[in-house]
mmCIF file of N, CA, C and O in Angstrom:
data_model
loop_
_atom_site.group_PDB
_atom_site.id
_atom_site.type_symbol
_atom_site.label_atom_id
_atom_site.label_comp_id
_atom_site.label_asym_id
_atom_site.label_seq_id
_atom_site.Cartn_x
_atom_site.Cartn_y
_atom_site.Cartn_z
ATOM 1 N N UNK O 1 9.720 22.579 29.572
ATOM 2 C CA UNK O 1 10.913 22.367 28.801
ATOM 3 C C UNK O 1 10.600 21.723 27.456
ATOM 4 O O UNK O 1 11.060 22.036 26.357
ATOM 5 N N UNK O 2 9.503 20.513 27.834
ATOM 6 C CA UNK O 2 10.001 20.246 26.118
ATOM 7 C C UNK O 2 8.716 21.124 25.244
ATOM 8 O O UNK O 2 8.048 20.224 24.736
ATOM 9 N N UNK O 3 8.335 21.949 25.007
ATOM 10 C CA UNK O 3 7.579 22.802 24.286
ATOM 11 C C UNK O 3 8.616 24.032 23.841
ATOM 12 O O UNK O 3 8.514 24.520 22.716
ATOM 13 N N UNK O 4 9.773 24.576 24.931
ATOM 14 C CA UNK O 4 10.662 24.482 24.229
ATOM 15 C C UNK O 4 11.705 24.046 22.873
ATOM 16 O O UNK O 4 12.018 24.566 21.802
ATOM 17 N N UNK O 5 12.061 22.633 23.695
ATOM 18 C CA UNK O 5 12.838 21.912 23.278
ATOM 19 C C UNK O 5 12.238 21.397 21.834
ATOM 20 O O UNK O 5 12.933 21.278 20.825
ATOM 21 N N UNK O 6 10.842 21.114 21.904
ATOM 22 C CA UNK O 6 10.281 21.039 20.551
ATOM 23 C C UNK O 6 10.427 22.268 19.464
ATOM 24 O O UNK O 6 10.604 22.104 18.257
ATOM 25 N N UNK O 7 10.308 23.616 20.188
ATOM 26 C CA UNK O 7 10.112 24.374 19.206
ATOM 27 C C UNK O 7 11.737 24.606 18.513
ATOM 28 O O UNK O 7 11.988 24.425 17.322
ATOM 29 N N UNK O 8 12.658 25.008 19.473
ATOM 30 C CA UNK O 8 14.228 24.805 19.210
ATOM 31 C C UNK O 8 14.519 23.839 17.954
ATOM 32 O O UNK O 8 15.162 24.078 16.933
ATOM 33 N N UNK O 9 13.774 22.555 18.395
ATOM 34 C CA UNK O 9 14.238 21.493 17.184
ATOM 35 C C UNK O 9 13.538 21.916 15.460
ATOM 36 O O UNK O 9 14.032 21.870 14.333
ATOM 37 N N UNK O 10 12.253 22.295 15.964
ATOM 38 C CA UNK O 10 11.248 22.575 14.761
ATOM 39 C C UNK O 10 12.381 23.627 13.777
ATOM 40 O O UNK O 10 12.694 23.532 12.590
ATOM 41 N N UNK O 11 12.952 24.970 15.202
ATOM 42 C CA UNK O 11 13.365 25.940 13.968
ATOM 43 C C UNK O 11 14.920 25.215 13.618
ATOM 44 O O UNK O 11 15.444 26.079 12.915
ATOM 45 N N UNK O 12 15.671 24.358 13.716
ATOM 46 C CA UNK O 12 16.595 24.002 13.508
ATOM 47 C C UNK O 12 16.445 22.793 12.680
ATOM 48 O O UNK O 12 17.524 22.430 12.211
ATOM 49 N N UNK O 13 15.557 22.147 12.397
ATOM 50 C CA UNK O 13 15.138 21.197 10.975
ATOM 51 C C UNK O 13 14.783 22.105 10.166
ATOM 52 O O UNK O 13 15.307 21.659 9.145
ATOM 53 N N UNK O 14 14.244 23.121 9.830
ATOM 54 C CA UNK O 14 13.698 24.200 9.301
ATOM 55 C C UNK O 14 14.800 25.083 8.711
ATOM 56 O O UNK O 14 14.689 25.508 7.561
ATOM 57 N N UNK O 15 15.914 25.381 9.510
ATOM 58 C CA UNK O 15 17.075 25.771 9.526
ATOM 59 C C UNK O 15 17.898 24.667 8.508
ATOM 60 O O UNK O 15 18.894 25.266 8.100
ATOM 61 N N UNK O 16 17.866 23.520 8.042
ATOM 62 C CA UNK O 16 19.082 22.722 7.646
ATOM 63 C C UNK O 16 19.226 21.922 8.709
ATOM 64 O O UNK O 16 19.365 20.744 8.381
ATOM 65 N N UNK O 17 19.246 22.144 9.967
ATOM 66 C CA UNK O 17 20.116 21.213 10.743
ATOM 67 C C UNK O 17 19.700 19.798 11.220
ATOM 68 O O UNK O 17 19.886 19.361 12.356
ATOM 69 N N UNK O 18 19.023 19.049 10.036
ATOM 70 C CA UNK O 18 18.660 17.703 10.400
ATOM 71 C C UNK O 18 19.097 17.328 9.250
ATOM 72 O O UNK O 18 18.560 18.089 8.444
ATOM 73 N N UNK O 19 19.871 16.478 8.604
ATOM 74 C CA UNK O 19 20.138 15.634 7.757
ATOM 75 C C UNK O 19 19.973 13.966 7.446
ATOM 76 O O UNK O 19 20.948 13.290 7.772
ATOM 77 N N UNK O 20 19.152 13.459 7.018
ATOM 78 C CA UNK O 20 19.143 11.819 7.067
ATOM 79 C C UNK O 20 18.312 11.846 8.317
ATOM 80 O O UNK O 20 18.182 10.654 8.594
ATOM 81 N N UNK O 21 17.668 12.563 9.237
ATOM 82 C CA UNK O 21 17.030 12.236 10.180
ATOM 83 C C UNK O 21 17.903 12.219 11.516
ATOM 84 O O UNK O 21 17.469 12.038 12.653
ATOM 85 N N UNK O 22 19.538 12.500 11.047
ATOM 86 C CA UNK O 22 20.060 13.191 12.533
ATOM 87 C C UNK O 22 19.770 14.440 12.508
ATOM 88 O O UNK O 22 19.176 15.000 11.587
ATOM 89 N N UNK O 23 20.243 15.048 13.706
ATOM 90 C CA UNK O 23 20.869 16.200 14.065
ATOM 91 C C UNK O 23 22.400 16.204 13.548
ATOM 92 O O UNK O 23 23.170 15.246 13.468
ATOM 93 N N UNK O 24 22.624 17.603 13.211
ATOM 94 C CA UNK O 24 24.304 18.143 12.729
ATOM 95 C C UNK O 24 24.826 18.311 14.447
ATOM 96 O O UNK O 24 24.178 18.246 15.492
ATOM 97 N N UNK O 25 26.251 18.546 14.181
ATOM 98 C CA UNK O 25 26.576 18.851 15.614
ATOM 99 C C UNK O 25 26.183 20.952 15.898
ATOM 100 O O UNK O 25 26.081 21.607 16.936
ATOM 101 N N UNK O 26 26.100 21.256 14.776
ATOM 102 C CA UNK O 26 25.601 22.948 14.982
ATOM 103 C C UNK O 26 24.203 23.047 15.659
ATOM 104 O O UNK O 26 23.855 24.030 16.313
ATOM 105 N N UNK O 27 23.154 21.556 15.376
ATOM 106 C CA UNK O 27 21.808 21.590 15.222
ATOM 107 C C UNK O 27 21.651 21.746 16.683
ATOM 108 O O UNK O 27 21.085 22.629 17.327
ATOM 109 N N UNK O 28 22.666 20.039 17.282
ATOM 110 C CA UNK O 28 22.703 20.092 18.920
ATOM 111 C C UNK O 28 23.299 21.335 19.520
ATOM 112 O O UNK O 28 22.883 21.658 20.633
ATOM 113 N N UNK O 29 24.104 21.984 19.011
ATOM 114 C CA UNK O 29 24.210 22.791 19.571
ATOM 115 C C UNK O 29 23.450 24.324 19.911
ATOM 116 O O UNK O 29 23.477 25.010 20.933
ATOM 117 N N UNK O 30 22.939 24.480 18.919
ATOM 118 C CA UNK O 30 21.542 25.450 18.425
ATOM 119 C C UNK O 30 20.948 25.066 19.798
ATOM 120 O O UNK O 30 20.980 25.809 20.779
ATOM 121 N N UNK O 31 20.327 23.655 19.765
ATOM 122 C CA UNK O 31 18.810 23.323 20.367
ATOM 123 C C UNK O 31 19.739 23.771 21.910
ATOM 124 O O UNK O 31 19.211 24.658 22.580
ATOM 125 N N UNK O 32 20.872 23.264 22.361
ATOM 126 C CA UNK O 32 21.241 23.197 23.636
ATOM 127 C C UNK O 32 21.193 24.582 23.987
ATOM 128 O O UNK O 32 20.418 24.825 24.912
ATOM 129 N N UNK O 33 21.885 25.681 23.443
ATOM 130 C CA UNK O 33 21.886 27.036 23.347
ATOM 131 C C UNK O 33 20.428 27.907 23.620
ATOM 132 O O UNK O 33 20.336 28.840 24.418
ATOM 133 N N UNK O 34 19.555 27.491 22.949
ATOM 134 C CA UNK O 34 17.842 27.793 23.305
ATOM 135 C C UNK O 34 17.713 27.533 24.156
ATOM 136 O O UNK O 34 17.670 28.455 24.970
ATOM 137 N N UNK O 35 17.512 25.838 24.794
ATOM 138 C CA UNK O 35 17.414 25.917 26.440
ATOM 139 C C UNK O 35 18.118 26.907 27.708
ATOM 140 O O UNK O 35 17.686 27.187 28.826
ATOM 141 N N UNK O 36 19.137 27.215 27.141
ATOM 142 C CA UNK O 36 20.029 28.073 27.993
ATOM 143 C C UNK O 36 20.020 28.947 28.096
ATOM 144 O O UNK O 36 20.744 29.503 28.922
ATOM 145 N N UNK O 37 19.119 29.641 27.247
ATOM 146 C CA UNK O 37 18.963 31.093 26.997
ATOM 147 C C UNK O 37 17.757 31.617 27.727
ATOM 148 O O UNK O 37 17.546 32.803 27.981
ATOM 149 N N UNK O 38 16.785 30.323 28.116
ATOM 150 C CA UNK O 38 15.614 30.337 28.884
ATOM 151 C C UNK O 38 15.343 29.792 30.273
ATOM 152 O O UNK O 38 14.308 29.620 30.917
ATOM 153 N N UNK O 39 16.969 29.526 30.574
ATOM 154 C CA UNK O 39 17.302 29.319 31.868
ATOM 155 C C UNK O 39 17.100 28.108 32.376
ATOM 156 O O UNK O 39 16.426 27.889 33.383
ATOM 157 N N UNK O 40 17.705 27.224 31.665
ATOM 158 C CA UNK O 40 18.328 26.046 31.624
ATOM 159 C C UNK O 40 19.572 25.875 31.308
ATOM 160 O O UNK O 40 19.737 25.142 30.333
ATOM 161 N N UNK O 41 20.686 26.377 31.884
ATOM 162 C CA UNK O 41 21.854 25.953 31.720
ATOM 163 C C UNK O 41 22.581 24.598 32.101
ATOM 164 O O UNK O 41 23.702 24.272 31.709
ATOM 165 N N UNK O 42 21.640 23.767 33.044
ATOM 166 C CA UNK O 42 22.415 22.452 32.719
ATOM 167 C C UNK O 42 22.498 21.598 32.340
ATOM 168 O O UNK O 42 23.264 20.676 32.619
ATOM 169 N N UNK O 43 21.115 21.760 31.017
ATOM 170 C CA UNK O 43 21.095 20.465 29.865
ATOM 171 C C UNK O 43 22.041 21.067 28.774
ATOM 172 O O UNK O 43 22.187 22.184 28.276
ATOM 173 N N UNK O 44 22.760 19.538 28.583
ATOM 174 C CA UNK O 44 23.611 19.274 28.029
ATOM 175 C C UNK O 44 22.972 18.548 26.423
ATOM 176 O O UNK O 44 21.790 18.530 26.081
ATOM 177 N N UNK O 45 23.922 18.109 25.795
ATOM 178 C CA UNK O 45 23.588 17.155 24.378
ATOM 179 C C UNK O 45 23.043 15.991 24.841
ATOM 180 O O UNK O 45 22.163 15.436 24.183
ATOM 181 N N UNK O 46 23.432 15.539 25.872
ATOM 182 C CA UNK O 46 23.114 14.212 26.367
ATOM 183 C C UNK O 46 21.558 14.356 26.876
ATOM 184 O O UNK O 46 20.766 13.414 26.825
ATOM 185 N N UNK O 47 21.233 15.640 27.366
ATOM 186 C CA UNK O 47 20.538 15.538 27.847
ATOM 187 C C UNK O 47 18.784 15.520 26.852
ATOM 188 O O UNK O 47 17.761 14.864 27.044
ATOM 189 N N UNK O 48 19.168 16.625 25.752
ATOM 190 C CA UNK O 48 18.582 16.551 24.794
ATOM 191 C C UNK O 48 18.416 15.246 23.916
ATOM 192 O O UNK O 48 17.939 15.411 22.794
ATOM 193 N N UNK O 49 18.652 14.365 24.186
ATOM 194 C CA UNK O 49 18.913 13.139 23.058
ATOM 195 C C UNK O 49 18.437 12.206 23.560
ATOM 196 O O UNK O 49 18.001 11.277 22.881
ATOM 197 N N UNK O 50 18.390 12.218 25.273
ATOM 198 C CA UNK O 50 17.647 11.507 25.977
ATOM 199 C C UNK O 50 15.557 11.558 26.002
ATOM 200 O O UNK O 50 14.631 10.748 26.018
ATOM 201 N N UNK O 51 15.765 13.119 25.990
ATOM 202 C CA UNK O 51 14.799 13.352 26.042
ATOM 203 C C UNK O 51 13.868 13.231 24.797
ATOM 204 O O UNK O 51 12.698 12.849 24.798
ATOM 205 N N UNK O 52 14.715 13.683 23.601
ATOM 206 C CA UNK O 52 14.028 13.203 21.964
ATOM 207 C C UNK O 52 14.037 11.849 22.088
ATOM 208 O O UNK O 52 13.613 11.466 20.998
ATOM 209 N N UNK O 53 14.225 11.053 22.645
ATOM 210 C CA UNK O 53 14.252 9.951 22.250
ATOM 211 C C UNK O 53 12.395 9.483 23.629
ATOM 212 O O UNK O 53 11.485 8.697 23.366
ATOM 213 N N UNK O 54 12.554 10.328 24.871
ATOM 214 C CA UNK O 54 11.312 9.669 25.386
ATOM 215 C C UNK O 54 10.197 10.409 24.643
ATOM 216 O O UNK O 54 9.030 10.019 24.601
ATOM 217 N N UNK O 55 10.609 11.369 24.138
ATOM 218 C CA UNK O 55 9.365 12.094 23.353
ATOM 219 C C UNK O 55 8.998 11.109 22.317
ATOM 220 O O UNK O 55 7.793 10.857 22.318
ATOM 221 N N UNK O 56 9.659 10.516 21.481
ATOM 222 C CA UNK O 56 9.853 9.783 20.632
ATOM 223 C C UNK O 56 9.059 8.174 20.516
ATOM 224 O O UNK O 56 8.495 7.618 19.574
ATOM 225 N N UNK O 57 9.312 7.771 21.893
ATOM 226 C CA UNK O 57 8.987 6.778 22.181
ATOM 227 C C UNK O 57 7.162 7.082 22.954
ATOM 228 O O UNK O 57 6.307 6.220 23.159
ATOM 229 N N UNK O 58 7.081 8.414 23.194
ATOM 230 C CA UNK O 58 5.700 8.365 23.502
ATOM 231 C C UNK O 58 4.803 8.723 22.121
ATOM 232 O O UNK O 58 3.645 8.324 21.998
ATOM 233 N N UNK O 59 5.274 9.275 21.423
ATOM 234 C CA UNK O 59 4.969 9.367 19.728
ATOM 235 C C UNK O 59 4.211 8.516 19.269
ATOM 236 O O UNK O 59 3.049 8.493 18.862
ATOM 237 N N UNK O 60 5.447 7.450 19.450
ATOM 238 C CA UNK O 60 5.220 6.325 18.819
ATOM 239 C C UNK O 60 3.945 5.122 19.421
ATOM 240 O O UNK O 60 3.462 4.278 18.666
ATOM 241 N N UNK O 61 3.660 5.220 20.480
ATOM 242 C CA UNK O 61 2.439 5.156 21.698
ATOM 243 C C UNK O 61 0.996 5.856 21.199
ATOM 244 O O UNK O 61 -0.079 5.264 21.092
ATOM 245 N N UNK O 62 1.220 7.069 20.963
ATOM 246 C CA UNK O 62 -0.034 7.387 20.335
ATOM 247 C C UNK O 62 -0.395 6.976 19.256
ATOM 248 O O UNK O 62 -1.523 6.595 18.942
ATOM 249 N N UNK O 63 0.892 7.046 18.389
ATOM 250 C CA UNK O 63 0.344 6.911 16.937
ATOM 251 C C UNK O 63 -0.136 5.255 16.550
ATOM 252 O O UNK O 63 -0.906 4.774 15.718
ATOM 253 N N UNK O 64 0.681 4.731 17.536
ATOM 254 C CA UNK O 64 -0.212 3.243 17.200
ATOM 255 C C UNK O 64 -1.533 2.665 17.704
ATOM 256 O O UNK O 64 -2.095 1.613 17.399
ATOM 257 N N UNK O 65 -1.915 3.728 18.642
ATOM 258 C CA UNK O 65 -3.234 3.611 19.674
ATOM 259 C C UNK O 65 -4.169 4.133 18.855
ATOM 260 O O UNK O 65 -5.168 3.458 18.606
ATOM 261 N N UNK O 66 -4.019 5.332 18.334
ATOM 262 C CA UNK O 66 -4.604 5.952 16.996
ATOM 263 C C UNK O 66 -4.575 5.744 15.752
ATOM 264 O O UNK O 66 -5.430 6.329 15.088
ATOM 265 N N UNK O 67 -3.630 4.888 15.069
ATOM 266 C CA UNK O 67 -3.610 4.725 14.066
ATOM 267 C C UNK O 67 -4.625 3.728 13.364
ATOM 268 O O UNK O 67 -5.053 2.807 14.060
ATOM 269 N N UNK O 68 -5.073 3.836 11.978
ATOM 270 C CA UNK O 68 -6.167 3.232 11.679
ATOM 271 C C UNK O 68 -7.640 3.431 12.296
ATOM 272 O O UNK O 68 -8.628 2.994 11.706
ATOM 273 N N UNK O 69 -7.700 3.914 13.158
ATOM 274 C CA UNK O 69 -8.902 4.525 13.421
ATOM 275 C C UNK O 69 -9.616 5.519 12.873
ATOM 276 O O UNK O 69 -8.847 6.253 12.251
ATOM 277 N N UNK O 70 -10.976 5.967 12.799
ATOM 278 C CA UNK O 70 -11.380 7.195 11.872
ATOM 279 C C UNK O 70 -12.254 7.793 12.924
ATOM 280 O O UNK O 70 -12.754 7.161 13.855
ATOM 281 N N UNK O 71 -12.395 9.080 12.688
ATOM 282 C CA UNK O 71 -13.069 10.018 13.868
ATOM 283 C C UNK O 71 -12.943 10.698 14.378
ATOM 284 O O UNK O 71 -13.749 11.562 14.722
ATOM 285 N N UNK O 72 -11.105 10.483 14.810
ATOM 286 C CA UNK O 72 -10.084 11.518 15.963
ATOM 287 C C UNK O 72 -9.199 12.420 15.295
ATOM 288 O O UNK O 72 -8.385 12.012 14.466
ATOM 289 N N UNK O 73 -9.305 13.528 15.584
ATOM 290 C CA UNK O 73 -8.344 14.509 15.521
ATOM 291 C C UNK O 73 -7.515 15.362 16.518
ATOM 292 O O UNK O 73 -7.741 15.002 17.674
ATOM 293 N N UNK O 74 -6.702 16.294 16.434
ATOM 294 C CA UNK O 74 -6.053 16.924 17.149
ATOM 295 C C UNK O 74 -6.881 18.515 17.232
ATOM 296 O O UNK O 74 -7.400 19.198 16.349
ATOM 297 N N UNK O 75 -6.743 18.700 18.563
ATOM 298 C CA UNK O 75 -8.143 20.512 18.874
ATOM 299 C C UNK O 75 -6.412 20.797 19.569
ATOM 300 O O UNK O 75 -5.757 20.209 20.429
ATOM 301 N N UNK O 76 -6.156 21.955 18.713
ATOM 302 C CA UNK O 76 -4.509 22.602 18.549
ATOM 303 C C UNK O 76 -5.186 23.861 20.095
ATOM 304 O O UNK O 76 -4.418 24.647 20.649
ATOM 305 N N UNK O 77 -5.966 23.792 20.293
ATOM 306 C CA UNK O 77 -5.970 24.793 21.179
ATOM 307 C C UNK O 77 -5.902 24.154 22.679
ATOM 308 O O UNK O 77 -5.112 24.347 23.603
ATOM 309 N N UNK O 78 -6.976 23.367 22.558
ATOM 310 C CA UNK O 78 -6.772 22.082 24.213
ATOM 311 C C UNK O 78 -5.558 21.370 24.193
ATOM 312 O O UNK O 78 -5.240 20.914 25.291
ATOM 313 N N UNK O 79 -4.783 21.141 23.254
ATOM 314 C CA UNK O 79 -3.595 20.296 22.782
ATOM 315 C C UNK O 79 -4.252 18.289 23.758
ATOM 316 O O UNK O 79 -3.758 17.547 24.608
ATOM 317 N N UNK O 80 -5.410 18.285 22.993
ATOM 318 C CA UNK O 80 -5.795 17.004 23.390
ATOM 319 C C UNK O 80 -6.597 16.769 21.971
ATOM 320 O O UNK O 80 -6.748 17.543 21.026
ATOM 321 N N UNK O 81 -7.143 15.158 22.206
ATOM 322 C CA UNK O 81 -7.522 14.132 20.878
ATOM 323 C C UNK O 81 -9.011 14.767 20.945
ATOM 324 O O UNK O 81 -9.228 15.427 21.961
ATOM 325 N N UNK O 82 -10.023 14.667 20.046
ATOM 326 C CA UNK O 82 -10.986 14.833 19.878
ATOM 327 C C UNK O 82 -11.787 14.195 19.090
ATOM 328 O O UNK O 82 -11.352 13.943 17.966
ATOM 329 N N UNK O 83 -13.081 13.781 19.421
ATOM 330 C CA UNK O 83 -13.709 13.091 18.516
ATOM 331 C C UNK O 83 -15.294 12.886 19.202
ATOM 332 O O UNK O 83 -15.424 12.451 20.346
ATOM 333 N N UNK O 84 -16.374 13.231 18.406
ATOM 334 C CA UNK O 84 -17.735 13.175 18.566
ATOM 335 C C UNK O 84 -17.918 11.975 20.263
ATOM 336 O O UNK O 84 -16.950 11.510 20.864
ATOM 337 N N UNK O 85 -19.045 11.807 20.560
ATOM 338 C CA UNK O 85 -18.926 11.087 21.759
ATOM 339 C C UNK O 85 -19.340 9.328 21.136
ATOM 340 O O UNK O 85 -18.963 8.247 21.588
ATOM 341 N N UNK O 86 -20.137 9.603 20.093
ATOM 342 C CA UNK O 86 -20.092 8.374 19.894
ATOM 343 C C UNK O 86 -19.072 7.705 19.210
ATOM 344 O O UNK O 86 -19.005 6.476 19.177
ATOM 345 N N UNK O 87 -18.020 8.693 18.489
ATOM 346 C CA UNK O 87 -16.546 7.454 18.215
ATOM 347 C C UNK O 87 -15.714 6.923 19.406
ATOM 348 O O UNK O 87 -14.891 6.007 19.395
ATOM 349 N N UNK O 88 -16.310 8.090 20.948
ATOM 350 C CA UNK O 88 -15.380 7.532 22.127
ATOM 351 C C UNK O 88 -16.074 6.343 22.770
ATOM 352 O O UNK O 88 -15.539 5.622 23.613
ATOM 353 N N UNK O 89 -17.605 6.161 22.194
ATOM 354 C CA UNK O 89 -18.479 5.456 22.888
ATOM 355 C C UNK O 89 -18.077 3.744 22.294
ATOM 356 O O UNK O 89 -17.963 2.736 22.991
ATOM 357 N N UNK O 90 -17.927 3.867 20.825
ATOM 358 C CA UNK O 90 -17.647 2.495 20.038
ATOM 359 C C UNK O 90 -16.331 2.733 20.938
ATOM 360 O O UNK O 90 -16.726 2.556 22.090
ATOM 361 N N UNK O 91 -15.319 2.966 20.963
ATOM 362 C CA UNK O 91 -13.785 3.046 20.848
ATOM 363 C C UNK O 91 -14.048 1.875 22.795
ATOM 364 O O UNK O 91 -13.916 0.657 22.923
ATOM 365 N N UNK O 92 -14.401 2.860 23.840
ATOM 366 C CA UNK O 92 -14.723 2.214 24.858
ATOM 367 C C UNK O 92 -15.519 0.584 25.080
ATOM 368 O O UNK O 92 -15.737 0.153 26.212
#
């Protein structure tokens, strides 16, 4: 769901439908509509808002675990962190 739910949001900021860093009510409704179309009909707005928000909060988890550090990147194909063995070796 949320690889979905991510991509839904991506084309609907992309679309206009984020302003100031909300969602419009067309935007929630867009993103809710995508889930449903992929056979999720019983997330709701609530349910989406809950969930941006734990995505959100795990975001924010990496990026401070990672941040300021030099070495690590993102390998878009493993969808995991990467970095030589000796930046994991100092890091440990």
């Amino acid at each position: 769901m949320d690889f979905i739910l991510l991509n839904a949001m991506v084309d609907e900021a992309q679309g206009g439908s984020r302003i100031d860093g909300s969602w419009t009510t067309q935007g929630y409704n867009n993103i809710v509509l995508a889930l449903h179309e992929v056979g999720l009909p019983a997330i709701t707005k609530n349910n989406v808002k809950n969930r941006q928000k734990c995505l959100n909060d795990r975001w924010r988890e990496v990026h401070e675990l990672f941040s300021g550090l030099t070495g690590f990147g993102w390998n878009q194909a493993t969808k995991c962190f990467k970095a030589e063995d000796e930046v994991w070796k100092n890091m440990i």
